[in-house]
Coordinates of C-alpha atoms in Angstrom, one line a residue:
M1 CA 2.2 -108.9 129.8
A2 CA -0.7 -110.2 131.9
G3 CA 1.1 -109.2 135.1
R4 CA 1.6 -105.7 133.7
E5 CA -2.1 -105.4 132.7
D6 CA -3.2 -106.6 136.1
G7 CA -0.9 -104.1 137.7
N8 CA -2.1 -101.3 135.5
R9 CA -5.7 -102.3 136.3
Q10 CA -4.9 -102.1 140.0
R11 CA -3.3 -98.7 139.6
R12 CA -6.2 -97.5 137.6
T13 CA -8.7 -98.8 140.1
R14 CA -6.9 -97.0 143.0
A15 CA -6.5 -93.8 140.9
E16 CA -10.2 -93.9 140.0
A17 CA -11.2 -94.6 143.6
S18 CA -9.2 -91.9 145.3
P19 CA -10.6 -88.9 143.3
A20 CA -14.2 -89.9 144.2
W21 CA -13.8 -89.4 148.0
A22 CA -11.3 -86.6 147.4
R23 CA -13.8 -84.7 145.3
E24 CA -16.5 -85.2 148.0
L25 CA -14.1 -83.8 150.6
L26 CA -13.1 -80.8 148.5
E27 CA -16.9 -80.0 148.0
H28 CA -16.8 -79.0 151.7
L29 CA -14.5 -76.1 150.8
R30 CA -17.1 -74.5 148.6
P31 CA -18.7 -71.3 150.2
A32 CA -22.0 -73.0 150.7
G33 CA -20.5 -76.0 152.4
R34 CA -17.9 -74.6 154.8
D35 CA -18.9 -76.3 158.0
V36 CA -16.4 -78.2 160.2
G37 CA -19.2 -80.3 161.7
R38 CA -20.3 -81.5 158.3
V39 CA -16.7 -82.4 157.4
V40 CA -16.3 -84.4 160.6
A41 CA -19.6 -86.2 160.0
W42 CA -18.6 -87.0 156.4
L43 CA -15.3 -88.5 157.6
A44 CA -17.2 -90.7 160.2
G45 CA -19.4 -92.1 157.4
A46 CA -16.5 -92.5 155.0
V47 CA -14.3 -94.6 157.4
D48 CA -17.3 -96.2 159.1
G49 CA -16.2 -95.1 162.5
S50 CA -16.5 -92.4 165.2
V51 CA -14.8 -89.0 164.7
A52 CA -14.2 -86.2 167.2
L53 CA -12.5 -82.9 167.0
H54 CA -11.1 -81.8 170.4
D55 CA -9.2 -78.7 171.5
A56 CA -6.2 -78.7 173.8
S57 CA -8.4 -78.6 176.9
G58 CA -10.4 -81.7 175.8
N59 CA -13.5 -79.7 174.8
L60 CA -15.5 -81.3 172.0
L61 CA -15.6 -79.0 169.0
A62 CA -17.4 -81.3 166.5
G63 CA -18.4 -85.0 166.1
T64 CA -18.9 -87.7 168.7
R65 CA -16.8 -87.7 171.9
V66 CA -14.0 -90.3 171.9
T67 CA -12.2 -91.2 175.1
L68 CA -8.5 -90.1 174.7
D69 CA -5.4 -90.3 176.7
E70 CA -4.8 -86.8 178.1
D71 CA -1.0 -87.0 178.0
L72 CA -1.1 -88.1 174.4
V73 CA -3.4 -85.3 173.5
A74 CA -1.2 -82.8 175.3
D75 CA 1.9 -84.1 173.3
I76 CA 0.0 -83.6 170.0
T77 CA -1.4 -80.1 170.7
A78 CA 1.9 -79.0 172.1
G79 CA 3.6 -80.0 168.8
R80 CA 5.9 -82.6 170.3
I81 CA 4.4 -85.2 168.0
A82 CA 2.2 -84.7 164.9
S83 CA 0.1 -87.9 165.0
A84 CA -0.4 -91.1 166.9
A85 CA -2.0 -94.5 166.5
W86 CA -3.3 -97.0 169.0
E87 CA -5.2 -100.2 168.7
N88 CA -6.5 -103.3 170.5
R89 CA -8.8 -106.1 169.4
E90 CA -12.0 -104.0 169.6
Q91 CA -10.7 -100.6 168.6
H92 CA -8.3 -98.9 166.2
L93 CA -7.6 -95.2 166.9
R94 CA -5.8 -92.5 164.9
L95 CA -5.0 -89.0 166.3
V96 CA -3.8 -86.2 164.0
R97 CA -2.8 -82.7 164.9
V98 CA -4.9 -79.9 163.3
E99 CA -3.4 -76.5 163.2
H100 CA -5.5 -73.6 164.3
P101 CA -4.8 -69.8 164.2
S102 CA -5.0 -69.5 167.9
H103 CA -4.5 -73.0 169.2
A104 CA -4.0 -76.6 168.0
C105 CA -6.7 -79.2 167.9
V106 CA -6.8 -83.0 167.7
L107 CA -8.7 -85.0 165.2
A108 CA -9.5 -88.4 166.7
V109 CA -10.9 -91.2 164.5
S110 CA -12.0 -94.6 166.0
R111 CA -13.1 -97.6 164.1
S112 CA -13.5 -101.3 164.7
G113 CA -11.3 -102.4 161.8
P114 CA -7.7 -101.5 161.1
F115 CA -6.8 -98.4 159.0
D116 CA -5.9 -99.3 155.4
R117 CA -4.2 -96.9 153.0
R118 CA -7.5 -95.4 151.8
A119 CA -8.8 -94.7 155.4
S120 CA -5.4 -93.2 156.5
D121 CA -5.4 -90.9 153.5
M122 CA -8.9 -89.8 154.3
V123 CA -7.9 -88.9 157.8
T124 CA -4.8 -87.0 156.8
H125 CA -6.6 -85.0 154.0
T126 CA -9.6 -84.3 156.2
A127 CA -7.3 -82.8 158.9
Q128 CA -5.9 -80.5 156.2
V129 CA -9.4 -79.4 155.1
I130 CA -10.4 -78.7 158.7
E131 CA -7.3 -76.6 159.1
L132 CA -8.3 -74.5 156.1
L133 CA -11.9 -74.2 157.4
L134 CA -10.8 -73.2 160.9
T135 CA -8.4 -70.6 159.5
A136 CA -11.0 -69.2 157.2
R137 CA -13.5 -69.0 160.1
E138 CA -11.0 -67.3 162.3
S139 CA -10.2 -64.8 159.6
T140 CA -13.9 -64.2 158.9
A141 CA -14.6 -63.7 162.6
A142 CA -11.7 -61.3 163.0
G143 CA -13.0 -59.4 160.0
H144 CA -16.5 -59.2 161.6
R145 CA -15.0 -58.0 164.9
L146 CA -12.9 -55.4 163.1
R147 CA -15.9 -54.1 161.1
R148 CA -18.1 -54.1 164.3
A149 CA -15.4 -52.2 166.2
T150 CA -15.0 -49.7 163.4
S151 CA -18.8 -49.2 163.3
D152 CA -18.9 -48.7 167.1
L153 CA -16.1 -46.2 166.9
R154 CA -17.9 -44.2 164.2
L155 CA -21.0 -44.1 166.4
A156 CA -19.0 -43.0 169.4
I157 CA -17.6 -40.1 167.4
L158 CA -21.1 -39.1 166.4
Q159 CA -22.3 -39.3 169.9
L160 CA -19.4 -37.0 171.1
L161 CA -20.3 -34.5 168.4
M162 CA -24.0 -34.7 169.5
V163 CA -23.0 -33.6 173.0
E164 CA -20.7 -30.9 171.6
D165 CA -17.5 -32.6 172.7
T166 CA -15.6 -31.8 169.5
V167 CA -12.2 -32.1 171.1
A168 CA -12.8 -35.7 172.1
A169 CA -14.4 -36.5 168.8
R170 CA -11.4 -35.2 166.9
R171 CA -9.0 -37.1 169.2
V172 CA -10.9 -40.4 168.7
A173 CA -11.2 -39.9 164.9
A174 CA -7.5 -39.0 164.5
G175 CA -6.4 -42.6 165.2
L176 CA -8.2 -44.2 162.2
W177 CA -9.3 -41.3 160.0
P178 CA -6.6 -38.6 160.2
G179 CA -7.9 -35.2 159.1
L180 CA -11.5 -36.3 159.0
L181 CA -12.7 -33.7 161.5
D182 CA -10.1 -31.0 160.9
A183 CA -12.7 -28.7 159.4
D184 CA -14.7 -26.4 161.8
T185 CA -18.0 -27.0 159.9
A186 CA -19.9 -29.8 158.3
C187 CA -23.2 -30.8 156.8
V188 CA -25.2 -33.7 158.2
Y189 CA -27.0 -36.0 155.8
V190 CA -29.6 -38.7 156.5
V191 CA -30.0 -41.4 153.8
E192 CA -33.2 -43.4 154.2
S193 CA -33.8 -46.8 152.7
D194 CA -35.7 -50.0 153.4
P195 CA -34.2 -51.5 156.6
A196 CA -33.4 -54.7 154.8
A197 CA -31.2 -52.8 152.4
R198 CA -29.5 -50.5 154.9
E199 CA -26.2 -52.5 155.1
R200 CA -25.8 -52.3 151.4
I201 CA -26.5 -48.6 151.5
L202 CA -24.1 -48.1 154.3
E203 CA -21.3 -49.8 152.3
D204 CA -22.2 -47.7 149.3
C205 CA -22.0 -44.5 151.4
L206 CA -18.5 -45.5 152.6
D207 CA -17.4 -46.2 149.0
H208 CA -18.8 -43.0 147.7
T209 CA -17.4 -40.7 150.4
R210 CA -14.0 -42.6 150.4
E211 CA -13.6 -42.0 154.2
S212 CA -13.8 -38.3 153.8
A213 CA -17.0 -38.3 155.8
L214 CA -18.3 -39.9 159.0
V215 CA -20.7 -42.6 158.0
V216 CA -22.8 -44.1 160.9
R217 CA -25.6 -46.6 161.1
C218 CA -28.4 -44.7 162.8
P219 CA -29.0 -46.2 166.3
A220 CA -32.6 -44.8 166.4
M221 CA -34.1 -45.5 163.0
D222 CA -33.5 -48.9 161.3
G223 CA -33.6 -47.6 157.8
H224 CA -31.4 -44.5 158.3
V225 CA -27.7 -43.9 157.7
I226 CA -26.2 -40.7 159.1
V227 CA -23.3 -39.0 157.3
V228 CA -21.4 -36.1 158.7
G229 CA -19.6 -34.5 155.7
P230 CA -17.0 -31.8 156.3
R231 CA -16.1 -31.8 152.6
E232 CA -18.1 -29.9 150.0
T233 CA -18.2 -33.0 147.7
T234 CA -20.1 -35.2 150.1
G235 CA -23.5 -34.0 149.1
E236 CA -23.0 -34.6 145.4
A237 CA -21.6 -38.1 146.1
L238 CA -24.7 -39.0 148.1
K239 CA -27.1 -37.6 145.6
S240 CA -25.4 -39.8 143.0
L241 CA -25.9 -42.8 145.2
V242 CA -29.6 -42.1 145.9
G243 CA -30.2 -41.7 142.2
R244 CA -29.1 -45.3 141.5
H245 CA -31.2 -46.9 144.3
R246 CA -34.9 -47.3 144.3
D247 CA -36.9 -46.2 147.4
T248 CA -33.9 -44.3 148.8
Y249 CA -34.1 -40.7 149.9
L250 CA -31.6 -38.1 151.1
G251 CA -32.1 -35.1 153.5
G252 CA -29.3 -32.7 154.2
S253 CA -28.6 -29.8 156.6
V254 CA -27.1 -26.4 155.9
R255 CA -23.5 -26.1 156.9
Q256 CA -23.1 -25.9 160.7
S257 CA -20.2 -25.8 163.2
L258 CA -19.2 -29.2 164.5
A259 CA -20.6 -28.2 167.9
R260 CA -24.0 -27.8 166.3
T261 CA -24.1 -31.4 164.9
A262 CA -27.3 -32.1 166.8
T263 CA -28.9 -29.1 165.2
A264 CA -27.7 -30.1 161.8
Y265 CA -29.1 -33.6 162.3
G266 CA -32.5 -32.2 163.1
Q267 CA -32.3 -30.1 159.9
A268 CA -31.4 -33.2 157.9
V269 CA -34.3 -35.2 159.3
S270 CA -36.7 -32.3 158.5
A271 CA -35.3 -32.1 154.9
L272 CA -35.7 -35.9 154.6
A273 CA -39.5 -35.5 154.9
V274 CA -39.5 -33.1 152.0
A275 CA -37.3 -35.4 149.9
H276 CA -40.1 -38.0 149.7
F277 CA -42.1 -35.5 147.5
R278 CA -39.1 -34.5 145.2
P279 CA -38.5 -36.1 141.8
D280 CA -34.8 -36.5 142.6
K281 CA -35.6 -37.9 146.1
T282 CA -33.3 -35.4 147.7
A283 CA -33.8 -32.2 149.7
V284 CA -31.6 -29.7 151.6
Y285 CA -33.0 -27.9 154.6
A286 CA -34.5 -24.6 153.6
E287 CA -33.0 -21.6 155.3
R288 CA -36.4 -20.0 156.1
T289 CA -36.8 -17.2 158.5
H290 CA -36.5 -18.5 162.0
P291 CA -38.0 -16.6 165.0
E292 CA -34.7 -16.3 166.9
R293 CA -33.2 -14.3 163.9
L294 CA -35.9 -11.7 164.4
M295 CA -35.0 -11.1 168.0
D296 CA -32.4 -8.7 169.2
P297 CA -29.2 -10.8 169.3
A298 CA -27.7 -9.2 172.4
A299 CA -31.0 -9.4 174.3
L300 CA -31.4 -13.0 173.3
R301 CA -28.0 -14.0 174.5
A302 CA -28.4 -12.1 177.8
W303 CA -31.8 -13.7 178.4
T304 CA -30.4 -17.2 177.6
A305 CA -27.5 -16.7 179.9
R306 CA -29.8 -15.7 182.7
L307 CA -32.3 -18.5 182.1
L308 CA -29.5 -21.2 182.1
R309 CA -27.5 -19.7 184.9
P310 CA -28.6 -22.4 187.5
L311 CA -26.5 -24.9 185.4
D312 CA -23.4 -22.7 185.7
T313 CA -22.6 -24.1 189.1
L314 CA -22.3 -27.6 187.8
P315 CA -19.0 -29.1 186.6
H316 CA -18.3 -28.3 183.0
H317 CA -18.7 -31.9 181.7
T318 CA -21.9 -32.4 183.7
R319 CA -23.4 -29.1 182.4
A320 CA -22.5 -29.9 178.8
E321 CA -24.0 -33.4 179.2
L322 CA -27.3 -32.1 180.6
L323 CA -27.6 -29.4 178.0
A324 CA -26.9 -31.7 175.0
T325 CA -29.2 -34.4 176.3
S326 CA -32.0 -31.9 176.9
R327 CA -31.6 -30.4 173.5
L328 CA -31.9 -33.8 171.8
G329 CA -34.8 -34.9 174.1
L330 CA -36.8 -31.8 173.3
E331 CA -36.0 -31.9 169.5
F332 CA -36.9 -35.6 169.2
T333 CA -38.1 -38.0 171.9
A334 CA -36.4 -39.4 175.0
V335 CA -36.3 -42.8 173.4
A336 CA -34.7 -41.5 170.2
A337 CA -32.3 -39.3 172.1
A338 CA -31.2 -42.3 174.2
K339 CA -30.4 -44.4 171.1
V340 CA -28.4 -41.6 169.5
L341 CA -26.4 -40.9 172.6
G342 CA -25.9 -44.5 173.5
V343 CA -27.5 -44.3 177.0
S344 CA -30.7 -45.7 178.4
R345 CA -34.0 -43.8 178.1
N346 CA -34.1 -43.6 181.9
T347 CA -30.8 -41.8 181.8
V348 CA -32.2 -39.3 179.3
R349 CA -35.3 -38.7 181.4
A350 CA -33.2 -38.3 184.6
R351 CA -31.0 -35.7 183.0
M352 CA -34.0 -33.8 181.6
E353 CA -35.7 -33.9 185.0
R354 CA -32.6 -32.5 186.6
V355 CA -32.7 -29.6 184.1
E356 CA -36.5 -29.2 184.8
T357 CA -35.7 -28.8 188.5
L358 CA -32.9 -26.3 188.0
L359 CA -35.0 -24.2 185.7
G360 CA -38.1 -24.6 187.9
T361 CA -40.4 -25.7 185.1
D362 CA -42.2 -28.6 183.5
F363 CA -41.3 -30.1 180.1
T364 CA -44.8 -31.5 179.6
D365 CA -45.8 -28.0 178.7
L366 CA -45.2 -27.3 175.0
T367 CA -44.7 -23.6 175.5
V368 CA -42.0 -24.5 178.1
R369 CA -40.3 -26.9 175.6
A370 CA -40.3 -24.3 172.8
V371 CA -38.8 -21.6 175.0
V372 CA -36.2 -23.8 176.6
L373 CA -35.1 -25.2 173.2
L374 CA -34.8 -21.6 172.0
A375 CA -32.4 -21.0 174.9
L376 CA -30.5 -24.2 174.4
N377 CA -29.9 -23.5 170.7
T378 CA -28.8 -20.0 171.5
Q379 CA -26.5 -21.2 174.3
I380 CA -24.2 -22.9 171.7
G381 CA -23.0 -19.5 170.6
L382 CA -22.7 -17.9 174.0
A383 CA -19.0 -18.9 174.4
D384 CA -18.2 -16.8 171.4
A385 CA -20.3 -13.8 172.5
P386 CA -18.3 -11.5 174.8
G387 CA -20.2 -10.3 177.8
A388 CA -23.1 -12.7 177.2
S389 CA -22.5 -14.6 180.4
G390 CA -20.8 -13.9 183.7
T391 CA -23.1 -10.9 184.5
R392 CA -25.8 -10.8 187.2
A393 CA -27.6 -7.8 185.6
P394 CA -31.4 -8.3 185.4
G395 CA -31.4 -8.3 181.6
P396 CA -34.4 -8.7 179.3
H397 CA -37.4 -10.9 180.0
L398 CA -39.1 -13.4 177.6
A399 CA -41.9 -10.9 177.0
D400 CA -39.3 -8.4 175.8
L401 CA -37.9 -10.8 173.3
L402 CA -41.3 -11.7 171.9
S403 CA -42.6 -8.1 171.6
G404 CA -40.4 -6.9 168.6
P405 CA -42.3 -5.7 165.5
A406 CA -40.3 -8.0 163.2
L407 CA -41.2 -11.1 165.2
H408 CA -44.8 -10.0 165.5
A409 CA -45.1 -9.5 161.7
W410 CA -43.5 -13.0 161.1
A411 CA -45.9 -14.7 163.5
R412 CA -48.9 -12.9 162.1
D413 CA -48.0 -13.9 158.6
L414 CA -47.3 -17.5 159.6
L415 CA -50.5 -18.2 161.5
G416 CA -52.5 -16.1 159.1
R417 CA -52.1 -18.9 156.5
L418 CA -54.7 -20.9 158.5
D419 CA -57.4 -18.3 158.3
S420 CA -58.5 -19.3 154.8
D421 CA -59.7 -22.7 156.2
A422 CA -63.4 -22.4 157.2
R423 CA -62.9 -25.2 159.7
N424 CA -60.9 -22.8 161.9
P425 CA -57.8 -25.0 162.4
R426 CA -56.1 -22.1 164.0
R427 CA -58.4 -22.3 167.0
T428 CA -58.0 -26.1 167.1
L429 CA -54.2 -25.8 166.9
R430 CA -54.1 -23.3 169.8
A431 CA -56.2 -25.5 172.0
W432 CA -54.0 -28.6 171.0
I433 CA -50.8 -26.7 172.0
A434 CA -52.3 -25.6 175.2
A435 CA -53.2 -29.2 176.0
G436 CA -49.6 -30.3 175.6
G437 CA -50.2 -31.8 172.2
N438 CA -52.9 -34.2 173.6
A439 CA -55.8 -34.5 171.2
E440 CA -58.2 -36.0 173.8
R441 CA -57.8 -33.1 176.2
A442 CA -58.0 -30.5 173.4
A443 CA -61.2 -32.2 172.1
Q444 CA -62.8 -31.8 175.6
T445 CA -61.9 -28.2 175.6
L446 CA -63.4 -27.6 172.2
G447 CA -66.3 -29.9 172.5
V448 CA -65.4 -32.0 169.4
H449 CA -64.1 -35.5 168.7
A450 CA -60.4 -36.2 169.2
Q451 CA -60.1 -37.4 165.6
T452 CA -61.3 -34.0 164.5
V453 CA -58.5 -32.4 166.4
R454 CA -55.9 -34.6 164.8
E455 CA -57.3 -33.9 161.3
H456 CA -57.2 -30.2 161.9
V457 CA -53.6 -30.3 163.1
R458 CA -52.6 -32.5 160.2
S459 CA -54.3 -30.2 157.7
A460 CA -52.4 -27.3 159.2
E461 CA -49.0 -28.9 158.4
P462 CA -49.0 -28.2 154.6
L463 CA -50.3 -24.7 155.1
L464 CA -47.6 -23.8 157.7
E465 CA -45.0 -26.0 155.8
R466 CA -44.0 -27.5 159.1
Q467 CA -44.4 -30.9 160.8
L468 CA -46.5 -30.5 163.9
L469 CA -47.5 -34.1 165.0
A470 CA -43.8 -35.0 165.2
A471 CA -42.6 -32.9 168.1
G472 CA -39.5 -30.9 167.1
S473 CA -38.3 -27.5 166.0
D474 CA -41.1 -27.1 163.4
L475 CA -43.7 -27.4 166.1
Y476 CA -41.8 -25.1 168.5
E477 CA -41.6 -22.3 165.9
V478 CA -45.4 -22.4 165.7
V479 CA -45.6 -22.3 169.4
L480 CA -43.4 -19.2 169.5
A481 CA -45.6 -17.6 166.9
H482 CA -48.6 -18.1 169.2
L483 CA -46.6 -16.6 172.1
A484 CA -45.5 -13.6 170.1
L485 CA -49.1 -12.8 169.2
G486 CA -50.4 -13.4 172.7
D487 CA -52.6 -16.3 171.6
L488 CA -51.0 -18.4 174.4
D489 CA -49.8 -17.5 177.9
L490 CA -46.1 -17.1 178.5
P491 CA -44.7 -20.3 180.1
P492 CA -43.9 -20.4 183.8
L493 CA -40.1 -20.3 184.2
H494 CA -38.7 -20.0 187.7
P495 CA -34.9 -20.8 187.5
R496 CA -33.1 -21.3 190.8
P497 CA -31.0 -18.3 191.8

């Protein structure tokens, strides 16, 4: 009886001792503790020795380096043996193979005393835990790489759409999202949130659109997510998302052809500014009267074709690249255009300078920028307009386009909104545009302080219902209104023959 009780006591002692270290080891599998280095350090303390994790090339992955026999390590990593033991009077060494998704490793444990059953079990079970951690880490890394590659692919598709290469965009999208860009038209939406919350908003956009839209992390604005939605349901899905998140806003474009994605993006950004003042935090670009719609369509196309003719001698892809880059650079800034297109700001500036040279003009002049952007936006539809290009006839001049009675009435009505302000912001605005949007130069011309100029321009924005300080289509429409009324001189344009 005594023997059995002593035996039971010994078994209970071993059973109670094993779970203690085993539980400590299993704690390292919790999400907060998954670190191979910590597991190796734990084992070193538990066996009172030195522990090292080596790869097949002998590189130390974790722990303290232990001198090992290269042939023995090669046998273990190659799978010829699973473990090995070696000892002398000063050192006892255990080597155990650790499986890895891409290559095997060796867990080496060295201690001054011999390995008893408890220490041996610790080494074996620790090797198994390390295997699990390495596999999980590899899977997590592969998941991150896949998500990053998918994100980069979405951005590449957007950048192709921005430069009007719809054929290539469809070809790229077809591999992962068949049918995504089968439609000829789409709306572009911009969802704005706090930059810290953008990743969560991005995932929500993907969930709500169910891969029926192109969802892209905006490369230019940290808090923006761009969504290109060919489906009619995309807008409602995004409105529902914005309604559930605080400090989140949605701006949307009108439906545009895929080739006009850059134009639609500009409309969405413009609508986003309005969304900040709406109770539902959403806004769709208002289809107001635009000056180009008040011009004779045939004359506008003929004038555009003649103005941009110097680019016709370039290879097709070079011409498309220059036109698309210049359109974005004029609509936004060179820095923002570079981020959207995935090129350097110097590349954007170099392309725009080349267009400047071909057109014989200077983009620092706001009147030039307004007129050239008018031509670039019109140019998108030239391919569908028979007879719009390919002719060397003189055609209409800019003055002819701006002299129509409908355009004159529109310009008079638009700028007339400023006449009710006794501070005469109309005079200030005219001087500011003539100075290239530079408040200091305009102030010298007017004999006032630069801050006064800025305040007048800012006060004109709600009256005109257009953003002026942020250069873009809103400002250029106001510039065209000044040109139509003769308040500003026509810009110098001397395109190469």
